[in-house]
C-alpha positions as a printed Julia matrix, in Angstrom:
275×3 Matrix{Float64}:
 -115.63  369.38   97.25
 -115.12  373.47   96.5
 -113.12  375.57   98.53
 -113.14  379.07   98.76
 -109.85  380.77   98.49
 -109.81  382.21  101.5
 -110.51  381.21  104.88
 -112.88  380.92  106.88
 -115.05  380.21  104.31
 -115.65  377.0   102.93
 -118.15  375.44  100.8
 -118.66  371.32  100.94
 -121.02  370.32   98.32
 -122.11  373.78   97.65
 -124.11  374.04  100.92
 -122.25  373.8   104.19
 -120.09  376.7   105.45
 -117.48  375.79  107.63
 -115.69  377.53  110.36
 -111.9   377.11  110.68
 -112.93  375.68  114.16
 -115.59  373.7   112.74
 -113.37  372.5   109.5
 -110.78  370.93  112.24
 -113.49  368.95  114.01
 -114.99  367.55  110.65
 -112.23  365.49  109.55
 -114.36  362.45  108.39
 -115.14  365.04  105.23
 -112.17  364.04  104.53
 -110.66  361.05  102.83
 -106.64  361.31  103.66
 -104.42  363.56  105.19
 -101.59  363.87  101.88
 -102.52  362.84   98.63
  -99.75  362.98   96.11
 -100.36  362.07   92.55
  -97.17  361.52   89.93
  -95.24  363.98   91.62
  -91.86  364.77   89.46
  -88.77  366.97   90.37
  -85.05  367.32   88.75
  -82.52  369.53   89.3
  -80.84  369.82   85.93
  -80.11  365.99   84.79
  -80.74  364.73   87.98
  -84.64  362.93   88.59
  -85.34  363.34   92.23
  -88.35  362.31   91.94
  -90.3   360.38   89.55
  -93.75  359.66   89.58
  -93.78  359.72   93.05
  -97.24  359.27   94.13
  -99.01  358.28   97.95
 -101.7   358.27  100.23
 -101.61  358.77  104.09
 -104.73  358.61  106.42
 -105.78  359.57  109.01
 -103.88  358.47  112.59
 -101.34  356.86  110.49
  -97.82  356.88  111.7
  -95.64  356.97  108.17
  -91.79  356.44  107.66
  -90.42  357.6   104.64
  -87.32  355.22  104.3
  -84.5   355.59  101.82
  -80.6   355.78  101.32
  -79.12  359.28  100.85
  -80.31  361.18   97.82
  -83.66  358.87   97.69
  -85.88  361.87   96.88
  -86.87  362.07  100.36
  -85.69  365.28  101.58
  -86.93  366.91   97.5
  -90.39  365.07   98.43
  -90.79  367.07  102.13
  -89.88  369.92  100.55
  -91.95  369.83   97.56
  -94.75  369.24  100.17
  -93.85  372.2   102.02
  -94.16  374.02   99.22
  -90.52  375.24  100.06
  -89.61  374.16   96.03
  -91.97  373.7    93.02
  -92.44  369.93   91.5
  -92.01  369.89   88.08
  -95.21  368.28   87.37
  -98.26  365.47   89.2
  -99.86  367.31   92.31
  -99.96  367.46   96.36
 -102.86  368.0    98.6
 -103.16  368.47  102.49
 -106.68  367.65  103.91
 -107.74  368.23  100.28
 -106.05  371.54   99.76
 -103.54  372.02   97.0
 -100.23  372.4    98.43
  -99.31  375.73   96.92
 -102.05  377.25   98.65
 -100.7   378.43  102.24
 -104.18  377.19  104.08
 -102.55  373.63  103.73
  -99.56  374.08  105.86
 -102.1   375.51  108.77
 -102.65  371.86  110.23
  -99.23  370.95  110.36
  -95.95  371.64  112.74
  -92.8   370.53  110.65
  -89.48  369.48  112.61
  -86.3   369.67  110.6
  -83.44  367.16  111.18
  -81.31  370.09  112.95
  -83.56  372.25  114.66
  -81.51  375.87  115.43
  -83.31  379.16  116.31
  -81.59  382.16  118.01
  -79.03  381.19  120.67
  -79.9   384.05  123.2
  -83.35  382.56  124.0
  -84.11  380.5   126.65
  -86.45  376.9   126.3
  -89.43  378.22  127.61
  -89.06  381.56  125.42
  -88.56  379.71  122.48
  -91.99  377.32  123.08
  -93.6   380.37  123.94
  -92.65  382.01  120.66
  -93.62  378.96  118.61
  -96.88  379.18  120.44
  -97.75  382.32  119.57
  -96.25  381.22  116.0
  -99.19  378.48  115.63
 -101.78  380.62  117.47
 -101.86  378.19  120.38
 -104.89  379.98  123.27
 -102.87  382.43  125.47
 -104.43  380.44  128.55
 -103.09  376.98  127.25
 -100.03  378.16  126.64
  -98.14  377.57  129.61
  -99.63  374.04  130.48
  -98.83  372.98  126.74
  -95.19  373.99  127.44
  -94.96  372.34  131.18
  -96.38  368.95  129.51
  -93.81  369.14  126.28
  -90.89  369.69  128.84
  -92.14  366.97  131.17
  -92.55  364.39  128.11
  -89.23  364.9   126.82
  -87.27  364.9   130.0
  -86.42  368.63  130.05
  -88.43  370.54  132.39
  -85.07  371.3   133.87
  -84.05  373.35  131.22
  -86.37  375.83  130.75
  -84.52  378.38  131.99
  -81.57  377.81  130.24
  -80.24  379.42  127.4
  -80.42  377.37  123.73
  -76.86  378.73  123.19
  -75.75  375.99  126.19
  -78.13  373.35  125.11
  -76.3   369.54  123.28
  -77.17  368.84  120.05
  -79.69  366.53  121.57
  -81.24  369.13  124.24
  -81.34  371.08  120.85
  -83.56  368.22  118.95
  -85.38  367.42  122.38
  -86.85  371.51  122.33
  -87.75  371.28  118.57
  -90.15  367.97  119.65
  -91.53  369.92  122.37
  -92.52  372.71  119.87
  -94.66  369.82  118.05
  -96.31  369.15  121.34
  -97.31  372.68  122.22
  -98.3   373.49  118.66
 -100.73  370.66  118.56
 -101.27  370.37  115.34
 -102.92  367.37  113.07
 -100.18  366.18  111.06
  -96.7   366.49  112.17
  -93.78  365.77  109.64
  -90.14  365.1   111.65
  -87.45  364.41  109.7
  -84.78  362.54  111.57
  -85.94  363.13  114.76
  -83.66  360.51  116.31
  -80.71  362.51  115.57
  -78.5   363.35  118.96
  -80.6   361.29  120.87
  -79.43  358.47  123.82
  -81.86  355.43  123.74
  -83.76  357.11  126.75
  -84.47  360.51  124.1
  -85.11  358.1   121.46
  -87.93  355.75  123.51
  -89.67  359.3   124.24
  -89.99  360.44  120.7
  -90.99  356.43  119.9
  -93.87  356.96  122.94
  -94.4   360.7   122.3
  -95.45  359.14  118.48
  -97.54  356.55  119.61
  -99.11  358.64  121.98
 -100.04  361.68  119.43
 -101.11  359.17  116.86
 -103.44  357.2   119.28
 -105.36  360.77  119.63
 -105.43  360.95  116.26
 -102.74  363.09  114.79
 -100.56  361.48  111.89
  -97.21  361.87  111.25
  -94.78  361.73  108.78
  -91.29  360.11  109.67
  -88.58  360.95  107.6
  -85.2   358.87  109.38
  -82.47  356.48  109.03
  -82.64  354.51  111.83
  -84.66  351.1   110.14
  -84.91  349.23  113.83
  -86.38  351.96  115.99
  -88.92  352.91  112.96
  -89.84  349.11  112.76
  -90.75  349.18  116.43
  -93.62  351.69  116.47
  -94.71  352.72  112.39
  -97.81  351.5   110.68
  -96.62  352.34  107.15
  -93.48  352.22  105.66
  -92.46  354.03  102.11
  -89.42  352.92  100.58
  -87.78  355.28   97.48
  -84.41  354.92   95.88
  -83.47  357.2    93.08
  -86.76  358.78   93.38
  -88.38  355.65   93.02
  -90.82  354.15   95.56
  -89.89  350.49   95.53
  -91.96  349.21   98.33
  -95.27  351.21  100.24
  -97.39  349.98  102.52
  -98.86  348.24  106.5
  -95.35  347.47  107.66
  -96.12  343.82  108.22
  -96.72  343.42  104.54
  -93.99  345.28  103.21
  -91.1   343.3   105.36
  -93.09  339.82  104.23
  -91.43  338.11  106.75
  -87.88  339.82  106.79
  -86.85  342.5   109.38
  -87.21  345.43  108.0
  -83.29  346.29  107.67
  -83.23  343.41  105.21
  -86.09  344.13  103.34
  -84.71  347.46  103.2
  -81.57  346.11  101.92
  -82.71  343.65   99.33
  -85.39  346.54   97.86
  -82.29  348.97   97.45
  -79.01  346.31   96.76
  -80.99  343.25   95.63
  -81.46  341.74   91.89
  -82.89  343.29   88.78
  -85.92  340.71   89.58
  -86.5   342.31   92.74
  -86.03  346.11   91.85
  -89.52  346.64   91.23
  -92.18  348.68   93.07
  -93.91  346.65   95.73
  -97.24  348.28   96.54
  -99.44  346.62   99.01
């Protein structure tokens, strides 16, 4: 598959020309959303990753699971593009990570969302609209429907500046909504939330991943991930030590002891578990 290097031009086997409109409705070109081959970063002494590599399709809900300073975090941002890995490779729908056209699918959340205090909700979805070149005339109806799924439509008028912590996290979900895109990366997006905030991003997920979006889940919290992932990934020191269906990689356990046994268990069980 060649790409030209800029869009809208695109060559598949040398013969078809694709439209950006036409390259997001021909996804079955395509074999997997993120490919990442032997990715490896440091920082100084430290390995933060190591040979990292993975594979996420298509509709797949993904958790990337892992105590702090797992590689996680260095991982997101390496496939942001946001820091360079120090060697392997990254692709997004086939396109090499460095290359900006790769980050035009995707809406990313970060764990504490923040933008300037003096806008309101609905000015701030509108601005991320325009920010992921969302149709003027869908605009508004994309922003009612994020408000309504996250239990917020009261706030639209109100200020960011006298929004909770949660409100806060609640607004940066919405913005995946309205943007729309096919592959949404949240990291921690349970943070700040009651149980009622956390069963809407947990339905909100099923939801955009039963249309077919996928989505990258970067969090702490093992029991609400069991309840609604597909995959699991499980790194520790930059490691994976356990990928795959989510059935197969607890074999039996809950995942918070799986979990547990992969990161504090024997020598005999430290090894990567790929299934």
């Amino acid at each position: 598959m060649e790409f030209s290097h800029t869009w809208p031009l695109m060559k598949i086997k040398g013969q078809e020309v694709l439209t950006q409109k036409q390259f997001s409705k021909n996804k079955d070109f395509y074999m997997s959303v993120i490919n990442v081959e032997n990715v490896s970063k440091s920082y100084r002494d430290q390995k933060a990753l190591s040979d990292f590599s993975l594979t996420v399709e298509h509709g797949d809900v993904v958790a990337l699971l892992g105590p702090n300073g797992a590689g996680k975090t260095t991982f997101v941002k390496c496939m942001l593009n946001l820091i360079s890995a120090d060697s392997g490779n990254i692709s997004i729908y086939d396109i090499d990570s460095n290359d900006p056209m790769s980050r035009s699918r995707l809406v990313y959340l970060p764990e504490k969302f923040t933008f300037y205090s003096y806008f309101t909700v609905e000015e701030t979805l509108k601005f991320f609209a325009e920010f992921h070149q969302v149709e003027k005339s869908l605009v508004k109806e994309r922003i009612q429907e994020a408000l309504g799924k996250l239990s917020i439509g009261e706030l639209g008028k109100k200020k960011l500046s006298e929004l909770s912590k949660g409100q806060m996290q609640r607004v940066g979900l919405c913005i995946a909504i309205v943007a729309d895109k096919d592959l949404i990366i949240l990291d921690e997006p349970f943070s700040g939330l009651d149980p009622i905030g956390i069963k809407d991003v947990k339905d909100i997920c099923l939801e955009l991943s039963s249309k077919g979006k996928t989505i990258l889940i970067n969090s702490h919290i093992l029991s609400e991930v069991e309840k609604f992932a597909k995959k699991v990934i499980i790194l520790n020191h930059g490691q994976v030590k356990a990928q795959g269906p989510i059935d197969e990689v607890r074999g039996g356990m809950s995942l918070e002891d799986r979990f547990y046994t992969l990161i504090k268990g024997t020598k005999e069980e430290s090894g990567e578990v790929h299934v």
